[in-house]
Amino acid sequence: MKPVVVPTSDVNSEHGVLVAWFVDDGAKVEAGTPLAEIETSKAVLEVAAPEAGIVLHLADPLQEVPLSEPIAMLFETPADLAAYAREREARAAAAAETPPQVRASVKAVRRAQELGVDLAALRLDRLVTVKDVEEAAGHGVDEGALPAPLEAGPGVQRIVLIGGGLGATQVLDILSGSQTQRVVAVVDDDRQRWGAEVNGVPVVGGSDRLRSLFAEGAYDAAIVAISTSVEARRRFREACAEAGIPLANAVDPTAKIATDVVLGQGNVICAFSHLGTGVRMGDNNFLSAYNSFDHHSRIGSDNSTGPSCVSSGKVTVGDRVRLGTGIFIEPHVVLGDDVAVASGAVIVRSVPAGHAVKTKIVTTTVVPAQRSRR
């Protein structure tokens, strides 16, 4: 019996979506046979059979799957598969007859004891958090006790970041030495972050506070600091536009932006990136470090890239495009709206809207270096 796991080192994604199976449940396959397609926030991955065997699906198409768990099992013989199926059925029957085991964090268990919450009554099919316990007890965060945004000097643009994850730390680093912009607050819809700080900047509540804080004059503009979801970027950009909240750019001082580049609003451009002469960029894009879009390229809105994406001149990138890490794009290529490109791809022809570019993951083996004997 051999588990089939998703071959990815994407630290930004804990889950992916099983887009499609390429082989039927119970099919006999050879080593290297493509089995399934998995889509993460950064890439589209093809999962191949690590060895020959009979396939047992462990997930359905369009199901979200943890990247740390197998999506299938491989068996040498039909008898092995049948024995495993009987064992699964027996375990399922035993589980139905016994009370469900509650998975909860240590802090959640402690908080449940404090508030008198029965964790088993929550009936959650995932890890129970402090947030779940407090919501069940009606003891959520006291919004009146949340911290206020920071102050800024005269003439300094006050920024609120939307999202308090890793993207927020990147934007804070970009603006850390700015004399004209200062991040004064972070909003995040994860209530467990409320009242905490991100690199010294307070998390002042959820995104529902954007309107009221802006109306109170607590900040001047917002930046969407979420790099892993183009859909979230689009949604928050549209919410800010509806509320009349302007977006601000965050451009790392090491980035090289040609003098005639036309840049929209809400763009995050990380260290050592390059926009060549004649480039036109829309709104709300997140370019990771060492990106380069050469002369007279066109970039839409709500896009997100991994590090080291490089395009030749006169390339067109639509809206809500996701690029993985280390991608090269030839001249005159057009990437349509909602395209996803896996890490390591070399794009030599245009990709229609709504399509994905896959790359085959090559498994490598690390062995001790051979040292010459003297």
Short mmCIF file of C-alpha atoms in Angstrom, two decimals:
data_model
loop_
_atom_site.label_atom_id
_atom_site.label_comp_id
_atom_site.label_asym_id
_atom_site.label_seq_id
_atom_site.Cartn_x
_atom_site.Cartn_y
_atom_site.Cartn_z
CA MET A 1 0.00 0.00 0.00
CA LYS A 2 1.46 3.33 -1.09
CA PRO A 3 -0.06 6.77 -0.30
CA VAL A 4 -0.25 9.35 -3.10
CA VAL A 5 0.51 12.86 -1.85
CA VAL A 6 0.58 16.23 -3.63
CA PRO A 7 4.18 17.11 -4.60
CA THR A 8 4.34 20.72 -3.52
CA SER A 9 6.55 22.93 -1.35
CA ASP A 10 4.07 25.84 -1.43
CA VAL A 11 4.33 27.22 2.12
CA ASN A 12 1.50 29.65 1.46
CA SER A 13 -1.13 26.95 0.92
CA GLU A 14 -2.36 24.33 3.38
CA HIS A 15 -5.19 23.14 1.13
CA GLY A 16 -5.87 22.70 -2.56
CA VAL A 17 -8.83 21.80 -4.75
CA LEU A 18 -8.88 18.46 -6.54
CA VAL A 19 -9.87 19.74 -9.97
CA ALA A 20 -10.12 16.39 -11.76
CA TRP A 21 -9.14 12.74 -11.71
CA PHE A 22 -7.36 11.47 -14.83
CA VAL A 23 -7.92 7.78 -13.98
CA ASP A 24 -10.94 5.92 -12.68
CA ASP A 25 -11.25 4.61 -9.14
CA GLY A 26 -9.88 1.07 -9.18
CA ALA A 27 -7.80 1.59 -12.33
CA LYS A 28 -4.44 -0.14 -12.69
CA VAL A 29 -1.64 2.35 -13.43
CA GLU A 30 2.08 2.38 -14.04
CA ALA A 31 4.63 4.52 -12.19
CA GLY A 32 4.55 8.09 -13.46
CA THR A 33 0.97 7.92 -14.76
CA PRO A 34 -0.82 11.26 -14.24
CA LEU A 35 -3.53 10.66 -11.64
CA ALA A 36 -5.09 14.01 -10.75
CA GLU A 37 -4.89 17.78 -11.01
CA ILE A 38 -4.67 19.88 -7.85
CA GLU A 39 -5.06 23.67 -7.76
CA THR A 40 -3.52 25.70 -4.93
CA SER A 41 -3.50 29.44 -4.42
CA LYS A 42 -0.23 29.70 -6.36
CA ALA A 43 -0.09 26.84 -8.83
CA VAL A 44 -1.84 24.05 -10.70
CA LEU A 45 -0.14 20.73 -10.00
CA GLU A 46 -0.29 17.37 -11.72
CA VAL A 47 -0.04 14.43 -9.33
CA ALA A 48 1.59 11.32 -10.77
CA ALA A 49 1.66 7.76 -9.46
CA PRO A 50 4.85 7.23 -7.41
CA GLU A 51 4.79 3.53 -8.36
CA ALA A 52 2.64 1.00 -10.20
CA GLY A 53 -0.55 -0.21 -8.56
CA ILE A 54 -4.33 -0.13 -8.31
CA VAL A 55 -5.78 3.29 -7.48
CA LEU A 56 -8.20 4.03 -4.67
CA HIS A 57 -9.58 7.58 -4.68
CA LEU A 58 -9.70 9.25 -1.26
CA ALA A 59 -11.29 12.52 -2.45
CA ASP A 60 -13.96 13.61 -4.91
CA PRO A 61 -13.57 16.09 -7.80
CA LEU A 62 -13.83 19.75 -6.72
CA GLN A 63 -13.26 18.75 -3.09
CA GLU A 64 -10.84 20.80 -0.97
CA VAL A 65 -8.05 18.56 0.27
CA PRO A 66 -5.25 19.11 2.83
CA LEU A 67 -1.91 19.13 1.03
CA SER A 68 -0.32 17.19 3.89
CA GLU A 69 -2.65 14.19 3.47
CA PRO A 70 -2.84 11.59 0.67
CA ILE A 71 -5.45 11.97 -2.06
CA ALA A 72 -5.25 8.31 -3.09
CA MET A 73 -3.74 4.96 -2.21
CA LEU A 74 -2.00 2.45 -4.47
CA PHE A 75 -2.24 -1.32 -3.96
CA GLU A 76 -0.25 -4.17 -5.49
CA THR A 77 -3.18 -6.57 -5.90
CA PRO A 78 -7.01 -6.47 -5.94
CA ALA A 79 -6.92 -8.56 -2.75
CA ASP A 80 -4.91 -5.85 -0.97
CA LEU A 81 -7.41 -3.22 -2.10
CA ALA A 82 -10.38 -5.32 -0.94
CA ALA A 83 -8.79 -5.93 2.47
CA TYR A 84 -8.15 -2.21 2.92
CA ALA A 85 -11.75 -1.41 1.92
CA ARG A 86 -13.08 -3.88 4.50
CA GLU A 87 -10.84 -2.35 7.14
CA ARG A 88 -12.12 1.17 6.31
CA GLU A 89 -15.72 0.00 6.54
CA ALA A 90 -15.05 -1.61 9.92
CA ARG A 91 -13.43 1.58 11.22
CA ALA A 92 -16.35 3.67 9.97
CA ALA A 93 -18.85 1.36 11.67
CA ALA A 94 -16.92 1.49 14.93
CA ALA A 95 -16.70 5.26 14.76
CA ALA A 96 -20.48 5.50 14.28
CA GLU A 97 -21.04 3.56 17.48
CA THR A 98 -18.66 5.59 19.64
CA PRO A 99 -18.83 9.27 20.62
CA PRO A 100 -16.87 11.47 18.21
CA GLN A 101 -13.39 12.50 19.27
CA VAL A 102 -13.10 16.27 19.51
CA ARG A 103 -9.97 17.84 18.04
CA ALA A 104 -9.24 21.13 19.77
CA SER A 105 -6.23 23.32 20.42
CA VAL A 106 -4.86 23.47 23.96
CA LYS A 107 -6.01 27.07 24.27
CA ALA A 108 -9.48 26.15 23.04
CA VAL A 109 -9.77 23.37 25.64
CA ARG A 110 -8.69 25.75 28.39
CA ARG A 111 -11.11 28.45 27.20
CA ALA A 112 -13.96 25.95 26.99
CA GLN A 113 -13.38 25.00 30.62
CA GLU A 114 -13.42 28.68 31.62
CA LEU A 115 -16.69 29.37 29.76
CA GLY A 116 -18.40 26.04 30.41
CA VAL A 117 -18.65 25.11 26.73
CA ASP A 118 -19.14 21.45 25.74
CA LEU A 119 -16.70 20.96 22.87
CA ALA A 120 -18.48 17.84 21.63
CA ALA A 121 -21.68 19.84 21.21
CA LEU A 122 -20.00 22.10 18.63
CA ARG A 123 -19.91 19.19 16.14
CA LEU A 124 -17.12 20.63 14.02
CA ASP A 125 -15.28 18.38 11.57
CA ARG A 126 -12.04 20.33 12.04
CA LEU A 127 -9.78 21.60 14.81
CA VAL A 128 -11.77 23.64 17.34
CA THR A 129 -10.26 27.07 18.03
CA VAL A 130 -10.64 29.67 20.77
CA LYS A 131 -12.76 31.69 18.34
CA ASP A 132 -15.21 28.77 17.99
CA VAL A 133 -15.47 28.42 21.76
CA GLU A 134 -16.03 32.14 22.38
CA GLU A 135 -18.64 32.40 19.65
CA ALA A 136 -20.50 29.40 21.08
CA ALA A 137 -20.47 31.01 24.52
CA GLY A 138 -21.37 34.46 23.24
CA HIS A 139 -18.12 35.81 24.62
CA GLY A 140 -16.57 37.25 21.46
CA VAL A 141 -14.02 40.01 21.40
CA ASP A 142 -15.24 43.25 22.95
CA GLU A 143 -15.08 45.58 19.98
CA GLY A 144 -15.13 48.57 22.29
CA ALA A 145 -11.83 47.40 23.77
CA LEU A 146 -10.05 47.09 20.42
CA PRO A 147 -6.97 49.28 19.92
CA ALA A 148 -7.15 52.52 17.97
CA PRO A 149 -5.14 53.17 14.81
CA LEU A 150 -1.72 54.74 15.22
CA GLU A 151 -1.03 58.40 14.55
CA ALA A 152 1.07 59.83 11.72
CA GLY A 153 2.84 63.11 11.18
CA PRO A 154 1.57 65.98 9.01
CA GLY A 155 1.55 65.22 5.30
CA VAL A 156 2.06 61.49 5.83
CA GLN A 157 -0.47 59.20 4.13
CA ARG A 158 -2.05 56.94 6.74
CA ILE A 159 -2.56 53.38 5.47
CA VAL A 160 -4.80 50.55 6.66
CA LEU A 161 -3.80 47.06 5.58
CA ILE A 162 -6.51 44.55 4.73
CA GLY A 163 -5.27 41.16 5.90
CA GLY A 164 -2.92 40.47 8.79
CA GLY A 165 -1.02 37.47 7.42
CA LEU A 166 2.36 37.14 5.74
CA GLY A 167 1.41 39.60 3.02
CA ALA A 168 0.98 42.28 5.67
CA THR A 169 4.53 41.77 6.90
CA GLN A 170 5.78 42.22 3.33
CA VAL A 171 3.92 45.51 2.89
CA LEU A 172 5.09 46.73 6.29
CA ASP A 173 8.68 45.99 5.29
CA ILE A 174 8.23 47.89 2.01
CA LEU A 175 6.93 50.98 3.82
CA SER A 176 9.20 50.73 6.88
CA GLY A 177 11.52 53.50 5.70
CA SER A 178 8.96 55.68 3.96
CA GLN A 179 8.76 59.35 4.86
CA THR A 180 5.42 59.80 3.07
CA GLN A 181 3.40 56.72 4.04
CA ARG A 182 2.77 54.96 7.34
CA VAL A 183 0.70 51.88 8.14
CA VAL A 184 -1.48 52.87 11.10
CA ALA A 185 -3.76 49.83 11.42
CA VAL A 186 -4.52 46.32 10.15
CA VAL A 187 -7.98 44.81 9.71
CA ASP A 188 -8.50 41.06 9.50
CA ASP A 189 -11.67 38.96 9.59
CA ASP A 190 -9.98 36.35 11.77
CA ARG A 191 -11.20 37.40 15.21
CA GLN A 192 -8.27 35.64 16.87
CA ARG A 193 -5.99 38.33 15.46
CA TRP A 194 -8.05 41.20 16.90
CA GLY A 195 -6.18 43.22 19.47
CA ALA A 196 -2.83 41.71 18.46
CA GLU A 197 -0.09 43.46 16.50
CA VAL A 198 1.67 42.84 13.21
CA ASN A 199 5.20 44.20 13.46
CA GLY A 200 4.04 46.80 15.95
CA VAL A 201 0.87 47.81 14.07
CA PRO A 202 -2.44 47.05 15.85
CA VAL A 203 -5.11 44.78 14.39
CA VAL A 204 -8.15 46.98 15.05
CA GLY A 205 -10.89 44.52 14.08
CA GLY A 206 -12.46 43.07 10.96
CA SER A 207 -12.94 44.48 7.48
CA ASP A 208 -16.40 45.68 8.48
CA ARG A 209 -14.64 48.53 10.34
CA LEU A 210 -13.15 49.97 7.14
CA ARG A 211 -16.12 52.27 6.50
CA SER A 212 -16.48 53.61 10.03
CA LEU A 213 -12.77 54.21 10.54
CA PHE A 214 -12.54 56.01 7.20
CA ALA A 215 -15.59 58.13 8.04
CA GLU A 216 -13.95 59.05 11.35
CA GLY A 217 -10.83 60.22 9.50
CA ALA A 218 -8.63 57.56 11.11
CA TYR A 219 -6.81 56.77 7.85
CA ASP A 220 -6.43 57.99 4.28
CA ALA A 221 -6.16 54.90 2.07
CA ALA A 222 -6.10 51.10 2.16
CA ILE A 223 -3.87 48.38 0.73
CA VAL A 224 -5.04 44.80 0.22
CA ALA A 225 -2.20 42.81 1.80
CA ILE A 226 -3.45 39.37 0.71
CA SER A 227 -1.17 37.78 -1.86
CA THR A 228 -2.53 34.24 -1.98
CA SER A 229 -6.07 34.81 -3.31
CA VAL A 230 -6.91 36.89 -6.38
CA GLU A 231 -10.60 36.50 -5.56
CA ALA A 232 -10.10 38.05 -2.12
CA ARG A 233 -8.11 40.87 -3.70
CA ARG A 234 -10.92 41.57 -6.16
CA ARG A 235 -13.60 41.43 -3.47
CA PHE A 236 -11.85 43.87 -1.15
CA ARG A 237 -10.94 46.24 -4.00
CA GLU A 238 -14.59 46.40 -5.01
CA ALA A 239 -15.70 46.86 -1.39
CA CYS A 240 -13.31 49.80 -0.99
CA ALA A 241 -14.52 51.36 -4.24
CA GLU A 242 -18.13 51.05 -3.11
CA ALA A 243 -17.28 52.72 0.21
CA GLY A 244 -15.31 55.50 -1.47
CA ILE A 245 -12.05 54.36 0.15
CA PRO A 246 -8.99 55.04 -2.06
CA LEU A 247 -6.27 52.45 -2.51
CA ALA A 248 -2.58 53.26 -2.13
CA ASN A 249 0.49 51.80 -3.81
CA ALA A 250 3.34 50.22 -1.87
CA VAL A 251 6.51 50.17 -3.97
CA ASP A 252 9.73 48.83 -2.51
CA PRO A 253 12.56 51.40 -2.78
CA THR A 254 14.73 48.81 -4.57
CA ALA A 255 12.20 48.40 -7.40
CA LYS A 256 13.08 49.95 -10.78
CA ILE A 257 10.06 51.64 -12.34
CA ALA A 258 10.66 53.31 -15.73
CA THR A 259 9.82 57.00 -15.88
CA ASP A 260 6.88 56.60 -18.28
CA VAL A 261 5.18 53.65 -16.55
CA VAL A 262 1.46 54.21 -15.86
CA LEU A 263 0.60 52.67 -12.51
CA GLY A 264 -2.91 52.28 -11.09
CA GLN A 265 -3.77 52.24 -7.39
CA GLY A 266 -3.45 49.59 -4.70
CA ASN A 267 -0.44 47.84 -6.23
CA VAL A 268 2.17 46.10 -4.05
CA ILE A 269 5.56 45.85 -5.76
CA CYS A 270 8.15 43.95 -3.76
CA ALA A 271 11.94 44.15 -3.66
CA PHE A 272 14.08 44.29 -6.81
CA SER A 273 11.14 44.19 -9.22
CA HIS A 274 11.28 45.95 -12.58
CA LEU A 275 8.69 47.58 -14.82
CA GLY A 276 10.12 48.54 -18.20
CA THR A 277 9.43 51.59 -20.30
CA GLY A 278 5.90 51.88 -21.63
CA VAL A 279 4.41 49.39 -19.15
CA ARG A 280 0.77 49.99 -18.17
CA MET A 281 -0.46 48.42 -14.93
CA GLY A 282 -4.01 48.43 -13.54
CA ASP A 283 -5.08 48.34 -9.90
CA ASN A 284 -4.58 46.08 -6.91
CA ASN A 285 -1.80 43.79 -8.15
CA PHE A 286 0.67 42.01 -5.87
CA LEU A 287 4.10 41.46 -7.46
CA SER A 288 6.50 39.39 -5.38
CA ALA A 289 10.24 39.99 -5.31
CA TYR A 290 12.39 39.92 -8.46
CA ASN A 291 9.51 40.23 -10.92
CA SER A 292 10.27 41.88 -14.25
CA PHE A 293 7.75 42.97 -16.88
CA ASP A 294 9.63 44.38 -19.82
CA HIS A 295 8.85 47.23 -22.18
CA HIS A 296 5.31 48.04 -23.34
CA SER A 297 3.68 45.18 -21.47
CA ARG A 298 0.10 45.48 -20.21
CA ILE A 299 -0.94 44.20 -16.78
CA GLY A 300 -4.56 44.19 -15.65
CA SER A 301 -5.95 44.26 -12.09
CA ASP A 302 -6.23 41.94 -9.09
CA ASN A 303 -3.30 39.76 -10.16
CA SER A 304 -0.85 37.97 -7.86
CA THR A 305 2.60 36.58 -8.64
CA GLY A 306 5.25 34.51 -6.94
CA PRO A 307 8.92 35.54 -6.92
CA SER A 308 11.04 35.71 -10.08
CA CYS A 309 8.36 36.00 -12.75
CA VAL A 310 9.93 37.48 -15.88
CA SER A 311 8.25 38.62 -19.09
CA SER A 312 9.67 39.84 -22.36
CA GLY A 313 8.31 42.98 -24.00
CA LYS A 314 4.74 43.52 -25.23
CA VAL A 315 3.21 40.85 -23.00
CA THR A 316 -0.42 41.23 -21.91
CA VAL A 317 -1.65 39.92 -18.56
CA GLY A 318 -5.41 40.06 -17.94
CA ASP A 319 -7.27 40.35 -14.63
CA ARG A 320 -7.17 37.93 -11.68
CA VAL A 321 -4.18 36.05 -13.09
CA ARG A 322 -2.13 33.91 -10.72
CA LEU A 323 1.51 33.23 -11.47
CA GLY A 324 3.62 30.82 -9.44
CA THR A 325 7.36 31.08 -8.88
CA GLY A 326 10.06 31.27 -11.55
CA ILE A 327 7.93 31.82 -14.68
CA PHE A 328 9.24 33.08 -18.03
CA ILE A 329 6.96 34.63 -20.67
CA GLU A 330 7.96 35.14 -24.31
CA PRO A 331 7.19 38.38 -26.26
CA HIS A 332 3.62 39.14 -27.43
CA VAL A 333 2.06 36.41 -25.26
CA VAL A 334 -1.42 37.17 -23.93
CA LEU A 335 -2.60 35.66 -20.63
CA GLY A 336 -6.38 35.95 -20.45
CA ASP A 337 -8.48 36.75 -17.39
CA ASP A 338 -8.47 34.17 -14.57
CA VAL A 339 -5.48 32.26 -15.93
CA ALA A 340 -3.37 30.25 -13.47
CA VAL A 341 0.24 29.39 -14.29
CA ALA A 342 2.17 26.80 -12.30
CA SER A 343 5.67 27.46 -11.00
CA GLY A 344 8.53 26.88 -13.40
CA ALA A 345 6.51 27.34 -16.60
CA VAL A 346 7.94 28.83 -19.77
CA ILE A 347 5.08 30.45 -21.72
CA VAL A 348 5.70 30.64 -25.46
CA ARG A 349 2.13 31.09 -26.70
CA SER A 350 -1.02 32.84 -25.48
CA VAL A 351 -3.32 31.25 -22.88
CA PRO A 352 -7.11 31.75 -23.20
CA ALA A 353 -9.16 33.17 -20.32
CA GLY A 354 -10.05 30.71 -17.59
CA HIS A 355 -7.33 28.21 -18.51
CA ALA A 356 -4.42 26.85 -16.50
CA VAL A 357 -0.80 26.15 -17.42
CA LYS A 358 0.55 23.07 -15.66
CA THR A 359 4.10 21.96 -15.09
CA LYS A 360 5.25 18.48 -14.26
CA ILE A 361 6.86 18.25 -10.85
CA VAL A 362 10.14 16.33 -10.97
CA THR A 363 10.94 14.48 -7.77
CA THR A 364 14.53 14.91 -6.65
CA THR A 365 16.57 12.88 -4.21
CA VAL A 366 19.07 14.40 -1.80
CA VAL A 367 22.09 12.19 -1.12
CA PRO A 368 25.37 12.76 0.75
CA ALA A 369 28.10 14.32 -1.37
CA GLN A 370 30.82 11.92 -2.49
CA ARG A 371 34.19 12.92 -1.13
CA SER A 372 37.35 11.83 -2.81
CA ARG A 373 39.64 9.65 -0.76
CA ARG A 374 43.21 10.70 -0.35
#
